[in-house]
Amino acid sequence: MYIRDTIAAVSTPSGNGGIGIIRVSGDLAATVGNTVFKPVHDGGLVSHRFSFGIVYDAAIGEKIDEAMAVYMRSPRSYTREDVLELHCHGGWLVVERVLALVLSCGIRLAEPGEFTRRAFLNGRIDLIQAEAVMEIIASSSVSALQLAQRQSGGALSRRFESVRANILKALALVEAYIDFPDDDLGDTDKSAILASVQDANTIISGLLSTFEEGRVMRDGITVLIIGKPNVGKSSLLNRLLDENRAIVAAVPGTTRDIIEETVIFGGLSLRLLDSAGIRRTDDLVESEGISRALAKIPHADLVLAVFDSSLEFGQEDRFILDALADSRSIAVLNKADLPKKFVLPDDACFDAVTDIEALSGAGISSLKKLVCSIFSPANQSNPREFIAISRSRHRDALVSAAHHLQNFSFGLHDCNLELLALDLRAALHAVGSITGQTATDEVLDHIFSSFCIGK
Ligand code: GDP
């Protein structure tokens, strides 16, 4: 439910900073501005113009801070309501005092994400764009940021709009026949309906096929480093991280649990997991580490299987190969500086094989490029234009829409128009839940509660 009261919050991060911004949105924004802010020059607050002045508490007759204020009259604002921003000095105490003063004007503290929620409820952005705003703030890699920016710009929303438009076209025709039960659905109308539904389905399957890549761009990839003890897994991790995070030792079995680090390569975020060495062992702690490592294989987007190329292929290497049968993996043949004895058997099916010297760092940059080339959207014909869905909420709703459209297409031959209309409406509802037209308050609460206060 949307109550049109006036809200305020600090929109800059907590703690001390150069500038602190207090944002106010709602009908009382101008009143608040005129109450707490005294511009240096006459003329009061002019919409969309910054003015310099002081924040002043009339109740105690005290200047709280010097500030810049900007008032944005509805509808030309982030929320489409009247908005006031006070840009003060960024000390936490200053910001808190200004916020308290603003709230004393009879307005309330905003809830997390409430400014963006109002932008959505007032029709300035749809739900996809609202979610993308959050992604922009949370992005930790360039690819995640670029994807979120394209989503927030409306590129993804336009695809969903075409899906909706096609379903609506089909629904309008079906409903016209429901209204005139004596008329049979003619062949021409039947093909027009089918064509619209197929167009919708084509866009849906196109979007569904982008999910994996979208997820990788947004969340990054999980890379599991696996191999026998002493093959150089920790040395590789350190090389990839450019630091000595994992303990490197000549004694087999040093890394007994999973070490986890995140790095950014080529704009992608990589979660690196260094596991315990895979080997048969009587050491309880070590074997626990090994079973944890094996359990991680199905959850990794990529496995780097490290082998010591100065040793012959052995039984434990075979064990690793078998454990990786269904995974995307790269065989990393380490210790290339030593005479080579290792030969991969013919049935090994890695996505790539590469030689490295973890000790000197040789081959590491090629390995990094190899990892990026497998996942990076540079595989796309035009990565800058690449539009993808990246949230499971979107994917699940699309799967549901596709399911209803398929039911519809099968049922069209029997021509039970009421049932057909039900499927079309269900598909429409599923698509509308993504863009927000049919999203319930519960869904909105869930989405916006993960925003920060002040956004
Ligand atoms: P892990 O048990 O698989 O994590 O292996 P470590 O990274 O602890 O390395 C085991 C041993 O192999 C250490 O003594 C490393 O210095 C050595 N080592 C690692 N990489 C190389 C390499 O490229 N060449 C050579 N010659 N030795 C290496």
GROMACS .gro file of C-alpha atoms and ligand atoms in nm:
model
  483
    1MET     CA    1   0.000   0.000   0.000
    2TYR     CA    2   0.123   0.350  -0.082
    3ILE     CA    3   0.064   0.617   0.182
    4ARG     CA    4   0.156   0.959   0.050
    5ASP     CA    5   0.326   1.088   0.361
    6THR     CA    6   0.661   1.264   0.359
    7ILE     CA    7   0.973   1.063   0.433
    8ALA     CA    8   1.338   1.145   0.501
    9ALA     CA    9   1.665   0.958   0.535
   10VAL     CA   10   2.039   0.996   0.510
   11SER     CA   11   2.133   0.889   0.156
   12THR     CA   12   2.511   0.876   0.200
   13PRO     CA   13   2.691   0.589   0.378
   14SER     CA   14   2.714   0.591   0.757
   15GLY     CA   15   3.033   0.713   0.921
   16ASN     CA   16   3.234   1.025   0.845
   17GLY     CA   17   3.276   1.151   0.490
   18GLY     CA   18   3.325   1.468   0.289
   19ILE     CA   19   2.956   1.527   0.227
   20GLY     CA   20   2.643   1.390   0.390
   21ILE     CA   21   2.313   1.406   0.203
   22ILE     CA   22   1.974   1.408   0.372
   23ARG     CA   23   1.692   1.336   0.129
   24VAL     CA   24   1.327   1.427   0.184
   25SER     CA   25   1.043   1.310  -0.042
   26GLY     CA   26   0.673   1.394  -0.030
   27ASP     CA   27   0.430   1.687  -0.025
   28LEU     CA   28   0.602   1.850   0.272
   29ALA     CA   29   0.948   1.860   0.111
   30ALA     CA   30   0.929   2.231   0.024
   31THR     CA   31   0.787   2.318   0.368
   32VAL     CA   32   1.071   2.128   0.534
   33GLY     CA   33   1.322   2.310   0.311
   34ASN     CA   34   1.178   2.652   0.391
   35THR     CA   35   1.171   2.567   0.764
   36VAL     CA   36   1.520   2.432   0.817
   37PHE     CA   37   1.722   2.595   0.539
   38LYS     CA   38   1.807   2.964   0.509
   39PRO     CA   39   1.959   3.048   0.169
   40VAL     CA   40   2.233   3.313   0.168
   41HIS     CA   41   2.070   3.488  -0.126
   42ASP     CA   42   1.709   3.603  -0.124
   43GLY     CA   43   1.446   3.427  -0.331
   44GLY     CA   44   1.403   3.097  -0.145
   45LEU     CA   45   1.434   2.752  -0.301
   46VAL     CA   46   1.395   2.737  -0.679
   47SER     CA   47   1.319   2.396  -0.831
   48HIS     CA   48   1.625   2.215  -0.971
   49ARG     CA   49   1.868   2.492  -0.862
   50PHE     CA   50   2.129   2.444  -0.594
   51SER     CA   51   2.144   2.717  -0.332
   52PHE     CA   52   2.399   2.776  -0.062
   53GLY     CA   53   2.289   2.858   0.291
   54ILE     CA   54   2.267   2.736   0.647
   55VAL     CA   55   2.068   2.464   0.814
   56TYR     CA   56   1.911   2.642   1.109
   57ASP     CA   57   1.724   2.511   1.413
   58ALA     CA   58   1.477   2.791   1.499
   59ALA     CA   59   1.363   2.615   1.819
   60ILE     CA   60   1.704   2.661   1.980
   61GLY     CA   61   1.816   2.951   1.761
   62GLU     CA   62   2.127   2.763   1.645
   63LYS     CA   63   2.303   2.715   1.313
   64ILE     CA   64   2.349   2.338   1.263
   65ASP     CA   65   2.565   2.347   0.948
   66GLU     CA   66   2.643   2.519   0.622
   67ALA     CA   67   2.486   2.334   0.332
   68MET     CA   68   2.383   2.325  -0.031
   69ALA     CA   69   2.016   2.256  -0.085
   70VAL     CA   70   1.830   2.147  -0.395
   71TYR     CA   71   1.457   2.121  -0.427
   72MET     CA   72   1.307   1.916  -0.712
   73ARG     CA   73   0.942   1.979  -0.776
   74SER     CA   74   0.722   1.681  -0.867
   75PRO     CA   75   0.721   1.505  -1.113
   76ARG     CA   76   1.083   1.582  -1.214
   77SER     CA   77   1.248   1.394  -0.930
   78TYR     CA   78   1.375   1.047  -0.839
   79THR     CA   79   1.047   0.953  -0.669
   80ARG     CA   80   0.825   1.175  -0.889
   81GLU     CA   81   0.724   1.345  -0.563
   82ASP     CA   82   0.855   1.677  -0.435
   83VAL     CA   83   1.211   1.607  -0.324
   84LEU     CA   84   1.454   1.808  -0.113
   85GLU     CA   85   1.821   1.725  -0.071
   86LEU     CA   86   2.042   1.889   0.190
   87HIS     CA   87   2.413   1.844   0.119
   88CYS     CA   88   2.590   1.904   0.451
   89HIS     CA   89   2.934   1.834   0.588
   90GLY     CA   90   2.973   1.457   0.613
   91GLY     CA   91   3.050   1.410   0.983
   92TRP     CA   92   2.813   1.158   1.140
   93LEU     CA   93   2.706   1.400   1.415
   94VAL     CA   94   2.630   1.682   1.171
   95VAL     CA   95   2.429   1.448   0.952
   96GLU     CA   96   2.237   1.307   1.249
   97ARG     CA   97   2.153   1.655   1.380
   98VAL     CA   98   2.027   1.767   1.038
   99LEU     CA   99   1.821   1.449   1.002
  100ALA     CA  100   1.670   1.498   1.350
  101LEU     CA  101   1.584   1.859   1.263
  102VAL     CA  102   1.419   1.752   0.937
  103LEU     CA  103   1.220   1.479   1.113
  104SER     CA  104   1.101   1.730   1.374
  105CYS     CA  105   0.903   1.899   1.095
  106GLY     CA  106   0.639   1.624   1.130
  107ILE     CA  107   0.769   1.376   0.874
  108ARG     CA  108   0.895   1.022   0.927
  109LEU     CA  109   1.211   0.822   0.867
  110ALA     CA  110   1.207   0.633   0.535
  111GLU     CA  111   1.216   0.256   0.530
  112PRO     CA  112   1.488   0.067   0.336
  113GLY     CA  113   1.446   0.124  -0.038
  114GLU     CA  114   1.140   0.346   0.014
  115PHE     CA  115   1.254   0.624  -0.223
  116THR     CA  116   1.302   0.370  -0.502
  117ARG     CA  117   0.976   0.198  -0.408
  118ARG     CA  118   0.798   0.530  -0.456
  119ALA     CA  119   0.971   0.580  -0.793
  120PHE     CA  120   0.828   0.239  -0.887
  121LEU     CA  121   0.479   0.300  -0.744
  122ASN     CA  122   0.463   0.637  -0.920
  123GLY     CA  123   0.545   0.469  -1.252
  124ARG     CA  124   0.885   0.631  -1.312
  125ILE     CA  125   1.059   0.293  -1.325
  126ASP     CA  126   0.938  -0.067  -1.333
  127LEU     CA  127   1.038  -0.341  -1.093
  128ILE     CA  128   1.324  -0.465  -1.314
  129GLN     CA  129   1.472  -0.116  -1.313
  130ALA     CA  130   1.422  -0.084  -0.937
  131GLU     CA  131   1.609  -0.412  -0.883
  132ALA     CA  132   1.879  -0.292  -1.121
  133VAL     CA  133   1.928   0.022  -0.909
  134MET     CA  134   2.013  -0.206  -0.620
  135GLU     CA  135   2.249  -0.407  -0.840
  136ILE     CA  136   2.430  -0.089  -0.946
  137ILE     CA  137   2.497  -0.010  -0.582
  138ALA     CA  138   2.599  -0.367  -0.495
  139SER     CA  139   2.810  -0.440  -0.806
  140SER     CA  140   3.162  -0.555  -0.731
  141SER     CA  141   3.279  -0.614  -1.088
  142VAL     CA  142   3.262  -0.412  -1.408
  143SER     CA  143   3.057  -0.676  -1.587
  144ALA     CA  144   2.798  -0.682  -1.303
  145LEU     CA  145   2.783  -0.303  -1.312
  146GLN     CA  146   2.742  -0.283  -1.691
  147LEU     CA  147   2.467  -0.544  -1.690
  148ALA     CA  148   2.282  -0.360  -1.410
  149GLN     CA  149   2.317  -0.029  -1.591
  150ARG     CA  150   2.163  -0.173  -1.907
  151GLN     CA  151   1.880  -0.323  -1.701
  152SER     CA  152   1.822   0.005  -1.521
  153GLY     CA  153   1.818   0.192  -1.852
  154GLY     CA  154   1.511  -0.010  -1.954
  155ALA     CA  155   1.664  -0.238  -2.222
  156LEU     CA  156   1.546  -0.555  -2.047
  157SER     CA  157   1.208  -0.405  -1.959
  158ARG     CA  158   1.141  -0.340  -2.329
  159ARG     CA  159   1.182  -0.712  -2.403
  160PHE     CA  160   0.926  -0.795  -2.135
  161GLU     CA  161   0.695  -0.530  -2.276
  162SER     CA  162   0.706  -0.704  -2.617
  163VAL     CA  163   0.622  -1.035  -2.449
  164ARG     CA  164   0.326  -0.872  -2.274
  165ALA     CA  165   0.209  -0.697  -2.590
  166ASN     CA  166   0.207  -1.026  -2.782
  167ILE     CA  167   0.017  -1.211  -2.511
  168LEU     CA  168  -0.234  -0.925  -2.482
  169LYS     CA  169  -0.291  -0.934  -2.858
  170ALA     CA  170  -0.370  -1.306  -2.844
  171LEU     CA  171  -0.588  -1.260  -2.534
  172ALA     CA  172  -0.790  -0.982  -2.697
  173LEU     CA  173  -0.878  -1.211  -2.989
  174VAL     CA  174  -0.964  -1.507  -2.764
  175GLU     CA  175  -1.183  -1.290  -2.542
  176ALA     CA  176  -1.364  -1.147  -2.842
  177TYR     CA  177  -1.477  -1.501  -2.926
  178ILE     CA  178  -1.576  -1.570  -2.565
  179ASP     CA  179  -1.803  -1.266  -2.586
  180PHE     CA  180  -1.966  -1.406  -2.903
  181PRO     CA  181  -2.008  -1.778  -2.823
  182ASP     CA  182  -2.200  -1.848  -3.145
  183ASP     CA  183  -1.898  -1.766  -3.359
  184ASP     CA  184  -1.632  -2.036  -3.414
  185LEU     CA  185  -1.268  -1.939  -3.397
  186GLY     CA  186  -1.180  -1.895  -3.765
  187ASP     CA  187  -0.855  -2.019  -3.918
  188THR     CA  188  -0.726  -1.668  -3.984
  189ASP     CA  189  -0.776  -1.562  -3.623
  190LYS     CA  190  -0.635  -1.893  -3.503
  191SER     CA  191  -0.313  -1.833  -3.696
  192ALA     CA  192  -0.296  -1.471  -3.578
  193ILE     CA  193  -0.331  -1.588  -3.217
  194LEU     CA  194  -0.072  -1.861  -3.262
  195ALA     CA  195   0.171  -1.618  -3.427
  196SER     CA  196   0.148  -1.377  -3.132
  197VAL     CA  197   0.195  -1.656  -2.881
  198GLN     CA  198   0.491  -1.790  -3.074
  199ASP     CA  199   0.649  -1.443  -3.088
  200ALA     CA  200   0.609  -1.416  -2.711
  201ASN     CA  201   0.759  -1.763  -2.668
  202THR     CA  202   1.058  -1.682  -2.888
  203ILE     CA  203   1.145  -1.376  -2.678
  204ILE     CA  204   1.097  -1.578  -2.358
  205SER     CA  205   1.327  -1.860  -2.469
  206GLY     CA  206   1.583  -1.603  -2.586
  207LEU     CA  207   1.577  -1.442  -2.242
  208LEU     CA  208   1.591  -1.776  -2.060
  209SER     CA  209   1.900  -1.870  -2.260
  210THR     CA  210   2.079  -1.561  -2.122
  211PHE     CA  211   2.027  -1.654  -1.756
  212GLU     CA  212   2.348  -1.848  -1.706
  213GLU     CA  213   2.559  -1.571  -1.854
  214GLY     CA  214   2.362  -1.303  -1.670
  215ARG     CA  215   2.413  -1.486  -1.342
  216VAL     CA  216   2.787  -1.511  -1.408
  217MET     CA  217   2.806  -1.138  -1.489
  218ARG     CA  218   2.611  -1.049  -1.176
  219ASP     CA  219   2.741  -1.295  -0.917
  220GLY     CA  220   3.073  -1.391  -1.074
  221ILE     CA  221   3.192  -1.749  -1.093
  222THR     CA  222   3.303  -2.004  -0.838
  223VAL     CA  223   3.634  -2.163  -0.927
  224LEU     CA  224   3.740  -2.471  -0.734
  225ILE     CA  225   4.110  -2.561  -0.729
  226ILE     CA  226   4.151  -2.934  -0.687
  227GLY     CA  227   4.435  -3.184  -0.710
  228LYS     CA  228   4.659  -3.425  -0.519
  229PRO     CA  229   4.863  -3.288  -0.229
  230ASN     CA  230   5.183  -3.109  -0.323
  231VAL     CA  231   5.097  -3.050  -0.690
  232GLY     CA  232   5.101  -2.672  -0.631
  233LYS     CA  233   4.738  -2.579  -0.562
  234SER     CA  234   4.821  -2.327  -0.290
  235SER     CA  235   5.103  -2.183  -0.499
  236LEU     CA  236   4.855  -2.140  -0.785
  237LEU     CA  237   4.601  -1.972  -0.557
  238ASN     CA  238   4.867  -1.733  -0.432
  239ARG     CA  239   4.969  -1.654  -0.790
  240LEU     CA  240   4.609  -1.587  -0.885
  241LEU     CA  241   4.569  -1.364  -0.581
  242ASP     CA  242   4.914  -1.209  -0.605
  243GLU     CA  243   4.967  -1.266  -0.236
  244ASN     CA  244   5.058  -1.539   0.010
  245ARG     CA  245   4.714  -1.625   0.139
  246ALA     CA  246   4.745  -2.007   0.129
  247ILE     CA  247   5.029  -2.176   0.315
  248VAL     CA  248   5.276  -2.329   0.071
  249ALA     CA  249   5.479  -2.620   0.207
  250ALA     CA  250   5.671  -2.919   0.081
  251VAL     CA  251   5.481  -3.139   0.330
  252PRO     CA  252   5.173  -3.294   0.163
  253GLY     CA  253   4.838  -3.198   0.317
  254THR     CA  254   4.900  -2.839   0.431
  255THR     CA  255   4.566  -2.699   0.312
  256ARG     CA  256   4.320  -2.898   0.517
  257ASP     CA  257   4.002  -2.703   0.464
  258ILE     CA  258   3.860  -2.484   0.193
  259ILE     CA  259   4.029  -2.145   0.155
  260GLU     CA  260   3.808  -1.888  -0.014
  261GLU     CA  261   3.912  -1.561  -0.181
  262THR     CA  262   3.752  -1.332  -0.437
  263VAL     CA  263   3.943  -1.165  -0.719
  264ILE     CA  264   3.841  -0.967  -1.025
  265PHE     CA  265   3.979  -1.082  -1.361
  266GLY     CA  266   3.885  -0.913  -1.686
  267GLY     CA  267   3.585  -0.745  -1.526
  268LEU     CA  268   3.449  -1.074  -1.387
  269SER     CA  269   3.433  -1.158  -1.019
  270LEU     CA  270   3.594  -1.494  -0.936
  271ARG     CA  271   3.539  -1.675  -0.607
  272LEU     CA  272   3.845  -1.896  -0.574
  273LEU     CA  273   3.824  -2.204  -0.353
  274ASP     CA  274   4.148  -2.386  -0.272
  275SER     CA  275   4.072  -2.732  -0.142
  276ALA     CA  276   4.254  -2.997   0.053
  277GLY     CA  277   4.470  -3.229  -0.158
  278ILE     CA  278   4.286  -3.532  -0.294
  279ARG     CA  279   4.447  -3.854  -0.174
  280ARG     CA  280   4.374  -4.155   0.037
  281THR     CA  281   4.460  -4.075   0.397
  282ASP     CA  282   4.421  -4.204   0.751
  283ASP     CA  283   4.439  -3.850   0.887
  284LEU     CA  284   4.079  -3.778   0.995
  285VAL     CA  285   4.107  -3.399   0.961
  286GLU     CA  286   4.259  -3.426   0.617
  287SER     CA  287   4.007  -3.676   0.487
  288GLU     CA  288   3.726  -3.450   0.612
  289GLY     CA  289   3.885  -3.170   0.408
  290ILE     CA  290   3.898  -3.394   0.102
  291SER     CA  291   3.533  -3.493   0.121
  292ARG     CA  292   3.446  -3.123   0.156
  293ALA     CA  293   3.648  -3.053  -0.156
  294LEU     CA  294   3.474  -3.327  -0.352
  295ALA     CA  295   3.134  -3.207  -0.231
  296LYS     CA  296   3.211  -2.864  -0.377
  297ILE     CA  297   3.262  -2.996  -0.731
  298PRO     CA  298   2.894  -2.989  -0.839
  299HIS     CA  299   2.858  -2.632  -0.703
  300ALA     CA  300   3.160  -2.490  -0.885
  301ASP     CA  301   3.118  -2.312  -1.218
  302LEU     CA  302   3.471  -2.417  -1.309
  303VAL     CA  303   3.724  -2.661  -1.165
  304LEU     CA  304   4.097  -2.605  -1.204
  305ALA     CA  305   4.237  -2.958  -1.179
  306VAL     CA  306   4.604  -2.915  -1.090
  307PHE     CA  307   4.853  -3.191  -1.177
  308ASP     CA  308   5.225  -3.218  -1.113
  309SER     CA  309   5.362  -3.257  -1.465
  310SER     CA  310   5.696  -3.389  -1.331
  311LEU     CA  311   5.521  -3.704  -1.207
  312GLU     CA  312   5.358  -3.982  -1.403
  313PHE     CA  313   4.980  -4.004  -1.425
  314GLY     CA  314   4.873  -4.221  -1.128
  315GLN     CA  315   4.579  -4.382  -0.954
  316GLU     CA  316   4.486  -4.069  -0.758
  317ASP     CA  317   4.489  -3.865  -1.079
  318ARG     CA  318   4.243  -4.116  -1.226
  319PHE     CA  319   4.022  -4.065  -0.918
  320ILE     CA  320   4.021  -3.689  -0.983
  321LEU     CA  321   3.942  -3.735  -1.352
  322ASP     CA  322   3.643  -3.954  -1.266
  323ALA     CA  323   3.518  -3.707  -1.004
  324LEU     CA  324   3.522  -3.431  -1.266
  325ALA     CA  325   3.340  -3.621  -1.539
  326ASP     CA  326   3.035  -3.388  -1.547
  327SER     CA  327   3.209  -3.060  -1.461
  328ARG     CA  328   3.343  -2.771  -1.663
  329SER     CA  329   3.714  -2.797  -1.595
  330ILE     CA  330   4.064  -2.694  -1.702
  331ALA     CA  331   4.361  -2.927  -1.657
  332VAL     CA  332   4.642  -2.716  -1.513
  333LEU     CA  333   4.976  -2.894  -1.559
  334ASN     CA  334   5.202  -2.735  -1.299
  335LYS     CA  335   5.580  -2.748  -1.248
  336ALA     CA  336   5.642  -2.707  -1.620
  337ASP     CA  337   5.998  -2.603  -1.526
  338LEU     CA  338   6.078  -2.967  -1.436
  339PRO     CA  339   6.125  -3.253  -1.689
  340LYS     CA  340   5.781  -3.365  -1.803
  341LYS     CA  341   5.658  -3.718  -1.724
  342PHE     CA  342   5.284  -3.652  -1.703
  343VAL     CA  343   5.059  -3.763  -1.991
  344LEU     CA  344   4.681  -3.714  -1.974
  345PRO     CA  345   4.492  -4.027  -2.080
  346ASP     CA  346   4.283  -4.009  -2.400
  347ASP     CA  347   3.953  -4.028  -2.213
  348ALA     CA  348   4.025  -3.709  -2.013
  349CYS     CA  349   3.769  -3.454  -2.122
  350PHE     CA  350   3.876  -3.111  -1.999
  351ASP     CA  351   3.751  -2.791  -2.159
  352ALA     CA  352   4.115  -2.685  -2.189
  353VAL     CA  353   4.464  -2.796  -2.088
  354THR     CA  354   4.740  -2.551  -1.998
  355ASP     CA  355   5.097  -2.560  -1.864
  356ILE     CA  356   5.203  -2.332  -1.578
  357GLU     CA  357   5.486  -2.275  -1.334
  358ALA     CA  358   5.315  -2.162  -1.017
  359LEU     CA  359   5.655  -2.106  -0.858
  360SER     CA  360   5.776  -1.849  -1.113
  361GLY     CA  361   5.435  -1.733  -1.232
  362ALA     CA  362   5.491  -1.841  -1.593
  363GLY     CA  363   5.167  -1.931  -1.770
  364ILE     CA  364   4.945  -1.767  -1.506
  365SER     CA  365   4.828  -1.482  -1.725
  366SER     CA  366   4.737  -1.728  -2.005
  367LEU     CA  367   4.541  -1.930  -1.751
  368LYS     CA  368   4.356  -1.614  -1.637
  369LYS     CA  369   4.270  -1.530  -1.999
  370LEU     CA  370   4.151  -1.886  -2.056
  371VAL     CA  371   3.916  -1.866  -1.755
  372CYS     CA  372   3.777  -1.530  -1.872
  373SER     CA  373   3.731  -1.647  -2.230
  374ILE     CA  374   3.514  -1.935  -2.110
  375PHE     CA  375   3.280  -1.709  -1.913
  376SER     CA  376   3.315  -1.356  -2.029
  377PRO     CA  377   3.036  -1.199  -2.234
  378ALA     CA  378   3.308  -1.110  -2.485
  379ASN     CA  379   3.183  -1.435  -2.641
  380GLN     CA  380   2.877  -1.233  -2.740
  381SER     CA  381   2.875  -1.064  -3.079
  382ASN     CA  382   2.827  -0.726  -2.914
  383PRO     CA  383   2.902  -0.744  -2.541
  384ARG     CA  384   2.811  -0.379  -2.479
  385GLU     CA  385   2.458  -0.442  -2.603
  386PHE     CA  386   2.423  -0.780  -2.433
  387ILE     CA  387   2.099  -0.798  -2.239
  388ALA     CA  388   2.046  -1.078  -1.993
  389ILE     CA  389   1.827  -1.182  -1.707
  390SER     CA  390   2.031  -1.244  -1.395
  391ARG     CA  391   1.781  -1.308  -1.115
  392SER     CA  392   1.618  -1.641  -1.041
  393ARG     CA  393   1.294  -1.450  -0.970
  394HIS     CA  394   1.287  -1.346  -1.336
  395ARG     CA  395   1.387  -1.689  -1.462
  396ASP     CA  396   1.121  -1.870  -1.257
  397ALA     CA  397   0.847  -1.634  -1.374
  398LEU     CA  398   0.956  -1.676  -1.737
  399VAL     CA  399   0.956  -2.056  -1.703
  400SER     CA  400   0.603  -2.033  -1.565
  401ALA     CA  401   0.492  -1.801  -1.851
  402ALA     CA  402   0.645  -2.036  -2.109
  403HIS     CA  403   0.465  -2.331  -1.948
  404HIS     CA  404   0.125  -2.155  -1.975
  405LEU     CA  405   0.189  -2.048  -2.333
  406GLN     CA  406   0.276  -2.407  -2.422
  407ASN     CA  407  -0.048  -2.530  -2.260
  408PHE     CA  408  -0.227  -2.266  -2.460
  409SER     CA  409  -0.076  -2.377  -2.791
  410PHE     CA  410  -0.163  -2.743  -2.723
  411GLY     CA  411  -0.519  -2.651  -2.624
  412LEU     CA  412  -0.589  -2.429  -2.921
  413HIS     CA  413  -0.700  -2.728  -3.130
  414ASP     CA  414  -0.977  -2.817  -2.884
  415CYS     CA  415  -1.085  -2.454  -2.876
  416ASN     CA  416  -1.206  -2.443  -2.516
  417LEU     CA  417  -1.180  -2.067  -2.516
  418GLU     CA  418  -1.235  -2.015  -2.142
  419LEU     CA  419  -0.949  -2.252  -2.060
  420LEU     CA  420  -0.730  -2.095  -2.326
  421ALA     CA  421  -0.793  -1.750  -2.183
  422LEU     CA  422  -0.697  -1.878  -1.838
  423ASP     CA  423  -0.357  -1.989  -1.966
  424LEU     CA  424  -0.297  -1.658  -2.140
  425ARG     CA  425  -0.393  -1.465  -1.829
  426ALA     CA  426  -0.164  -1.682  -1.617
  427ALA     CA  427   0.124  -1.618  -1.860
  428LEU     CA  428   0.047  -1.246  -1.849
  429HIS     CA  429   0.042  -1.254  -1.472
  430ALA     CA  430   0.381  -1.429  -1.462
  431VAL     CA  431   0.539  -1.169  -1.691
  432GLY     CA  432   0.368  -0.886  -1.501
  433SER     CA  433   0.518  -1.012  -1.175
  434ILE     CA  434   0.864  -0.949  -1.321
  435THR     CA  435   0.801  -0.595  -1.436
  436GLY     CA  436   0.581  -0.522  -1.135
  437GLN     CA  437   0.231  -0.482  -1.285
  438THR     CA  438   0.109  -0.788  -1.097
  439ALA     CA  439   0.365  -0.809  -0.815
  440THR     CA  440   0.202  -0.847  -0.474
  441ASP     CA  441   0.283  -0.627  -0.173
  442GLU     CA  442   0.462  -0.927  -0.026
  443VAL     CA  443   0.695  -0.951  -0.327
  444LEU     CA  444   0.755  -0.574  -0.318
  445ASP     CA  445   0.828  -0.586   0.056
  446HIS     CA  446   1.076  -0.866  -0.005
  447ILE     CA  447   1.254  -0.683  -0.288
  448PHE     CA  448   1.273  -0.340  -0.131
  449SER     CA  449   1.366  -0.459   0.217
  450SER     CA  450   1.705  -0.564   0.079
  451PHE     CA  451   1.780  -0.204  -0.024
  452CYS     CA  452   1.968   0.029   0.204
  453ILE     CA  453   1.793   0.309   0.391
  454GLY     CA  454   1.813   0.633   0.195
  455LYS     CA  455   1.792   0.468  -0.150
  456GDP     P1  456   4.959  -2.804  -0.264
  456GDP     O1  457   4.978  -2.904  -0.155
  456GDP     O2  458   4.899  -2.867  -0.386
  456GDP     O3  459   4.882  -2.684  -0.220
  456GDP     O4  460   5.104  -2.758  -0.310
  456GDP     P2  461   5.188  -2.630  -0.267
  456GDP     O5  462   5.144  -2.508  -0.339
  456GDP     O6  463   5.195  -2.624  -0.118
  456GDP     O7  464   5.329  -2.667  -0.330
  456GDP     C1  465   5.394  -2.789  -0.300
  456GDP     C2  466   5.540  -2.779  -0.335
  456GDP     O8  467   5.556  -2.765  -0.475
  456GDP     C3  468   5.608  -2.655  -0.273
  456GDP     O9  469   5.736  -2.690  -0.228
  456GDP     C4  470   5.618  -2.557  -0.390
  456GDP    O10  471   5.724  -2.468  -0.377
  456GDP     C5  472   5.636  -2.652  -0.506
  456GDP     N1  473   5.594  -2.594  -0.633
  456GDP     C6  474   5.479  -2.529  -0.658
  456GDP     N2  475   5.475  -2.487  -0.786
  456GDP     C7  476   5.590  -2.525  -0.844
  456GDP     C8  477   5.646  -2.509  -0.976
  456GDP    O11  478   5.588  -2.449  -1.066
  456GDP     N3  479   5.768  -2.566  -0.998
  456GDP     C9  480   5.833  -2.634  -0.901
  456GDP     N4  481   5.951  -2.684  -0.934
  456GDP     N5  482   5.787  -2.647  -0.777
  456GDP    C10  483   5.667  -2.595  -0.747
   0.00000   0.00000   0.00000
